[in-house]
XYZ file of C-alpha atoms in Angstrom:
329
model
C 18.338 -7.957 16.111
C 14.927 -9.514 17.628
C 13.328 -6.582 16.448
C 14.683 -7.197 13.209
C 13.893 -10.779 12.932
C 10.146 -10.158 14.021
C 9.694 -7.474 10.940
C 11.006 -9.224 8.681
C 8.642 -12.926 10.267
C 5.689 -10.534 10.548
C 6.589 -9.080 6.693
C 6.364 -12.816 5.406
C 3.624 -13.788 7.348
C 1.603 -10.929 5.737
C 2.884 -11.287 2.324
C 0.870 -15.104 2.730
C -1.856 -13.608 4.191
C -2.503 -11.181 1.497
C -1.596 -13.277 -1.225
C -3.834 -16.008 -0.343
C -6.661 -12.892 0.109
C -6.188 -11.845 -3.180
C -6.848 -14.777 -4.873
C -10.107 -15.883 -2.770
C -11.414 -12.344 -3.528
C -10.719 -12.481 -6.781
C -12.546 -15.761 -7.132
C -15.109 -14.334 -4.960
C -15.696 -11.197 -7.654
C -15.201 -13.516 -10.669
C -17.903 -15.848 -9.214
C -14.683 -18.861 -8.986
C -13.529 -20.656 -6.167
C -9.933 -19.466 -5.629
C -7.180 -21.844 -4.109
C -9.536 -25.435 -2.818
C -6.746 -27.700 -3.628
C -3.566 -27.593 -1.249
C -4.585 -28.050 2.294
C -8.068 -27.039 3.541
C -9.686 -24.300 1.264
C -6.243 -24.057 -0.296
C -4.630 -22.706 2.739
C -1.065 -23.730 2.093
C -0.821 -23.170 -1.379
C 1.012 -19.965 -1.040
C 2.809 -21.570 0.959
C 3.835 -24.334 -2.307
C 4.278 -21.360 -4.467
C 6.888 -19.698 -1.794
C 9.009 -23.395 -1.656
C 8.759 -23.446 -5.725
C 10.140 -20.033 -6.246
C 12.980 -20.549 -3.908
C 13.954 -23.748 -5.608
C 13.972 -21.424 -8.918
C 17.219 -20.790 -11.272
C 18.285 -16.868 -10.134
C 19.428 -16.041 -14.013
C 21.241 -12.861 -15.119
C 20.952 -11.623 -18.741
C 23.516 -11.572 -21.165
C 23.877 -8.256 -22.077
C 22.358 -6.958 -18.596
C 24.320 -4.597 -16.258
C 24.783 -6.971 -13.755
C 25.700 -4.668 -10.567
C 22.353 -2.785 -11.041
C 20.342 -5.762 -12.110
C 21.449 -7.297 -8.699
C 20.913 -4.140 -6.589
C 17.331 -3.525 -8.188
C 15.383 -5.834 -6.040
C 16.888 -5.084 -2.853
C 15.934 -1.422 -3.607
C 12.908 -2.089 -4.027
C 12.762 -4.403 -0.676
C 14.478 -1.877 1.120
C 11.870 0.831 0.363
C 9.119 -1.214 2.100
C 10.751 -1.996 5.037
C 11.649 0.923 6.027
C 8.332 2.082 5.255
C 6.508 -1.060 7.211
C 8.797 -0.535 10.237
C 7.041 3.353 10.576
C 3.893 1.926 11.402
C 2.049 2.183 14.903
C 0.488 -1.537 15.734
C -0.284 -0.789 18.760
C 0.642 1.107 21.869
C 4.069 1.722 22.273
C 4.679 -0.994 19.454
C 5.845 1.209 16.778
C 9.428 0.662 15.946
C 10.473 4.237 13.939
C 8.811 7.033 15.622
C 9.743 10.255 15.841
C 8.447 13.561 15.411
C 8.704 13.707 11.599
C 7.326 10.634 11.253
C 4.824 11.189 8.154
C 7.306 12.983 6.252
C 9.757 9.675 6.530
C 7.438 7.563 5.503
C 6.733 9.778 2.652
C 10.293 10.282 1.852
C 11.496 6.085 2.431
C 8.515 5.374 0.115
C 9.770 7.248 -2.536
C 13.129 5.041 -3.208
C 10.744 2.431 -4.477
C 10.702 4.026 -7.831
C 14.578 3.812 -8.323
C 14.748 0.045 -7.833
C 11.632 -0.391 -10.361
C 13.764 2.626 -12.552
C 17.164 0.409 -12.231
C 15.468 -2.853 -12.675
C 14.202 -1.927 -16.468
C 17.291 -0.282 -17.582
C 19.910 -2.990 -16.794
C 17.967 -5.429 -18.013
C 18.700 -4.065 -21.496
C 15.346 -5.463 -22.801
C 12.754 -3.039 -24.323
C 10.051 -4.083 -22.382
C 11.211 -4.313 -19.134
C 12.629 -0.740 -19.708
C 8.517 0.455 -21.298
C 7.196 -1.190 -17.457
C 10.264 0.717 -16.065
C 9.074 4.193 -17.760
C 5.573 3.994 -17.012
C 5.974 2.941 -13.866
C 8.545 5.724 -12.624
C 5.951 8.419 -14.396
C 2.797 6.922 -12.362
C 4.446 6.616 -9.241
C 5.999 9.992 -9.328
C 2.692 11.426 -10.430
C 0.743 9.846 -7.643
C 2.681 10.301 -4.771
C 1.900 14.022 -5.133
C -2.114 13.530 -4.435
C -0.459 10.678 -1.870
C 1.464 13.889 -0.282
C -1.621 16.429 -0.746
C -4.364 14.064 0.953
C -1.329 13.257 3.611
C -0.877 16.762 4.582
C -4.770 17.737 4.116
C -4.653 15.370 7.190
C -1.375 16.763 8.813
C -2.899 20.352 9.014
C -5.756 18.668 10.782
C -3.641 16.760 13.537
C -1.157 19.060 14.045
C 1.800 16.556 14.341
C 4.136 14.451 12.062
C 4.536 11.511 14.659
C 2.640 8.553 14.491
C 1.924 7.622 17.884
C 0.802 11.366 18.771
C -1.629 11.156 15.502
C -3.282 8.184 16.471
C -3.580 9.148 19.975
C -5.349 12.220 18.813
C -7.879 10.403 18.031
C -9.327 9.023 21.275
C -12.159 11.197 21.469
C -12.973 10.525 17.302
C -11.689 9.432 13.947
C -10.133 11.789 11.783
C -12.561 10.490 8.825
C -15.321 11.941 11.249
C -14.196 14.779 13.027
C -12.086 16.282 9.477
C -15.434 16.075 7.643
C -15.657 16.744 4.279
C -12.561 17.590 3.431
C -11.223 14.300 5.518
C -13.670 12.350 3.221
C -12.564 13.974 0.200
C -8.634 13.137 1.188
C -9.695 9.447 1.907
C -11.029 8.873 -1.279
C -8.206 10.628 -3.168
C -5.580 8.730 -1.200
C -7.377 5.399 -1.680
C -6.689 5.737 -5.517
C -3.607 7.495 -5.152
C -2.618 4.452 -3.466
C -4.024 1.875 -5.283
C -1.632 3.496 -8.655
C 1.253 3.636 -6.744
C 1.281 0.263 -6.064
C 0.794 -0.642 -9.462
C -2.181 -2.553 -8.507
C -5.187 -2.688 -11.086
C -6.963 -0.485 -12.973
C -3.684 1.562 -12.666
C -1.673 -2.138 -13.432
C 0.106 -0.592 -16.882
C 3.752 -1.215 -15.728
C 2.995 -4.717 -15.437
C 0.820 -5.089 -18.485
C 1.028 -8.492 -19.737
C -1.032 -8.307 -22.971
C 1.967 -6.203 -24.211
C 5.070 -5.978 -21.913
C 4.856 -10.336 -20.888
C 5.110 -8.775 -17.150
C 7.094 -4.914 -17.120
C 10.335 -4.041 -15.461
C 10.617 -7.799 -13.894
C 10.279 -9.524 -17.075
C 14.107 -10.737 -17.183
C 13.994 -11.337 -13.652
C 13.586 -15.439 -11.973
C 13.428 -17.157 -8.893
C 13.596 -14.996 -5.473
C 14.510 -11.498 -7.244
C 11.048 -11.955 -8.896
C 9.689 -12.909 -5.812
C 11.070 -9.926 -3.851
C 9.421 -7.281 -6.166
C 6.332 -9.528 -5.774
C 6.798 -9.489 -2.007
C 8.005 -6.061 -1.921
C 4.037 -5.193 -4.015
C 1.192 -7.055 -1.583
C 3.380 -5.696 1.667
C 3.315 -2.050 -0.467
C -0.723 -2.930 -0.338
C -0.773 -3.634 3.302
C 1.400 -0.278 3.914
C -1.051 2.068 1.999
C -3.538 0.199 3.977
C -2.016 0.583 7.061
C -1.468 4.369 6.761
C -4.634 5.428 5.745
C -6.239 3.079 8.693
C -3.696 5.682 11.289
C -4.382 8.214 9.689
C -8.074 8.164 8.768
C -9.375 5.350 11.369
C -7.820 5.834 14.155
C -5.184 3.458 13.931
C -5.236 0.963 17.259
C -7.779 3.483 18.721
C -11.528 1.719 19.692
C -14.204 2.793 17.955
C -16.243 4.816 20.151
C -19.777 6.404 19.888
C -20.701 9.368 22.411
C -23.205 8.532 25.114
C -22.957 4.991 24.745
C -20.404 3.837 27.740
C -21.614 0.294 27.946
C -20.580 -0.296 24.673
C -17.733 1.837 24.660
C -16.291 -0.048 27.608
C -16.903 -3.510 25.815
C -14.819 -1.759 22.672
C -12.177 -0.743 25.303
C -11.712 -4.832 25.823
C -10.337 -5.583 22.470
C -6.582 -4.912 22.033
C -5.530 -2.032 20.096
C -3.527 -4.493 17.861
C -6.302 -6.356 16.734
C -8.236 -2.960 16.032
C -5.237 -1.811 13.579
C -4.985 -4.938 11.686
C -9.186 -5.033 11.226
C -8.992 -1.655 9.957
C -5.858 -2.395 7.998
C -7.623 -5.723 5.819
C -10.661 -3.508 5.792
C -9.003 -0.724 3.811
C -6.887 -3.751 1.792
C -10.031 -5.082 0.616
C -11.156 -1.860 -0.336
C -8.415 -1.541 -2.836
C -8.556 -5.261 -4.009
C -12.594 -4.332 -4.836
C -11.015 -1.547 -6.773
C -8.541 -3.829 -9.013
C -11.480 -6.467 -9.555
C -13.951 -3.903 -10.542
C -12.413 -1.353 -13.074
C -10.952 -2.098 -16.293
C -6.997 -1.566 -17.448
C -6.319 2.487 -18.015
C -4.342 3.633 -20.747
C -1.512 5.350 -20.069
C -2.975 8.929 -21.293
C -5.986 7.704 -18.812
C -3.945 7.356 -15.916
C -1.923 10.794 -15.961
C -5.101 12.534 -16.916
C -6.677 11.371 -13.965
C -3.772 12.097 -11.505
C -2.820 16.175 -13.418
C -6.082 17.314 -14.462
C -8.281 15.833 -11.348
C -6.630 14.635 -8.320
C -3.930 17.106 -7.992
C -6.493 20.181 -8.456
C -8.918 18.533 -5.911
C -6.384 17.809 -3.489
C -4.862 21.148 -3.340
C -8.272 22.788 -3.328
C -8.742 20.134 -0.382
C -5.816 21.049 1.683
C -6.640 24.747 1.354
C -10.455 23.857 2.630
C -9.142 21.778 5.657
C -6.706 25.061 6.396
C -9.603 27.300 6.486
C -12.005 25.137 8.465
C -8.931 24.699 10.947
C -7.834 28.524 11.490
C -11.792 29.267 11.589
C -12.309 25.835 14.050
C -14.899 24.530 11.807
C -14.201 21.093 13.229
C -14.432 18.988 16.054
């Protein structure tokens, strides 16, 4: 139960953390100020948006199906958490891990797409049920080059569990010492990531210009604010994987021949080493949103079938080869 309780703490504490990032970033690219109101530089205005959605009407459609309506959100909230409880903050602080670690995470990810799939259906509203669709198609689409650039990486370790995969890396980085075809499967996942999380230029589901907001449009209150919750910790868990997988995870960063400053790395707890390289790699993807305009729908699953998925297979098979021939560190 104190495990339990410190998720789900850590899970909101994020969720403010990120929101409140988003928007100064966002300011930041648009050349605005963000949040300068509510406490000093806006720093508790998430927190006033949190305390106004809570005091929020929860509403249910007429002619909804109220059962999955209800059960929609959760889904989705379940999803993450099980998915946020897989990763390694530090040392012998990762709460699931076992020795098919990855392919959990891969698998726990995946019911995501049936709360967003429920969520537009029984809210018997055209819209909602359009985000629904388009959602379900992108995510399904993208967790293949998710899965591809995953198990380019998973050849290269040669484990499934997260604590051995970041240990691994004590003498190097994967992103280094997988070369190209680690690059190659970092830059794939990156946008791989970025669309499943519905996140901008790959935002379509949520499309306000022509669906008011996608498969939460009927939804108020909390069960709004759980798929929003459930979508900036979604962020941070993309984040977080690709900073185990690629970076090192809690793992110093080290350079050979340089043991002064190697021991002065050594000095900074591993936790504070994930969660650097996790905002690093969340910043990455909010540069992507504020940079790139809107897809269309044809846009986004040419991308994913006629580019990513070729490259990423062709990827895996390279990283195969350059492992049975030990063409890598």
């Amino acid at each position: 139960m104190v495990i339990g309780v410190c998720i789900i703490a850590l899970y909101a504490i994020l969720a403010i953390i990120l929101i409140y990032m988003e928007r100064k970033v966002c300011g930041f690219f648009q050349c605005r100020l963000g949040p300068n109101r509510v406490g000093k530089w806006g720093s508790i205005q998430v927190l006033c948006d949190v305390l106004k959605m809570l005091t929020k009407e929860i509403f249910t459609p007429k002619n909804a199906d109220r059962f999955l309506y209800g059960l929609a959100p959760f889904m989705v909230l379940i999803a993450s958490f099980l998915t946020f409880a897989c990763l390694p903050f530090n040392k012998g602080a990762v709460i699931l891990d076992f020795n098919v670690g990855v392919f959990f995470l891969l698998a726990a990810s995946s019911i995501g797409v049936v709360g967003i799939l429920l969520a537009g259906w029984s809210s018997n509203n055209k819209f909602s049920l359009i985000g629904a669709m388009r959602s379900g198609a992108q995510i399904i689409s993208y967790e293949l080059s998710v899965g591809l650039s995953i198990m380019t990486m998973v050849v290269l370790m040669g484990t499934m569990q997260f604590s051995q995969v970041v240990e691994s890396q004590a003498n190097g980085w994967f992103i280094f010492k997988g070369h190209i075809p680690a690059v190659i499967a970092f830059i794939i996942y990156l946008i791989a990531g970025n669309a499943e999380c519905n996140r901008g230029p790959f935002d379509l589901p949520e499309a306000e210009s022509e669906l008011t907001a996608g498969y939460h449009t009927e939804y108020s209150g909390m069960h709004f604010g759980f798929f929003y919750l459930a979508e900036y910790l979604n962020l941070f868990i993309v984040a977080s994987v690709a900073a185990t997988i690629f970076l090192g995870g809690w793992m110093p960063f080290h350079v050979v021949g340089l043991d002064g400053f190697n021991a002065i790395m050594d000095y900074i707890p591993g936790f504070i080493w994930f969660f650097g390289k996790a905002f690093f790699v969340v910043f990455l993807l909010m540069w992507i949103k504020w940079t790139f305009p809107r897809l269309r729908i044809d846009q986004i699953l040419k991308l994913e079938w006629q580019y990513l998925i070729p490259i990423s297979m062709a990827n895996l098979l390279l990283m195969a080869l350059c492992v049975a021939f030990g063409l890598h560190f």
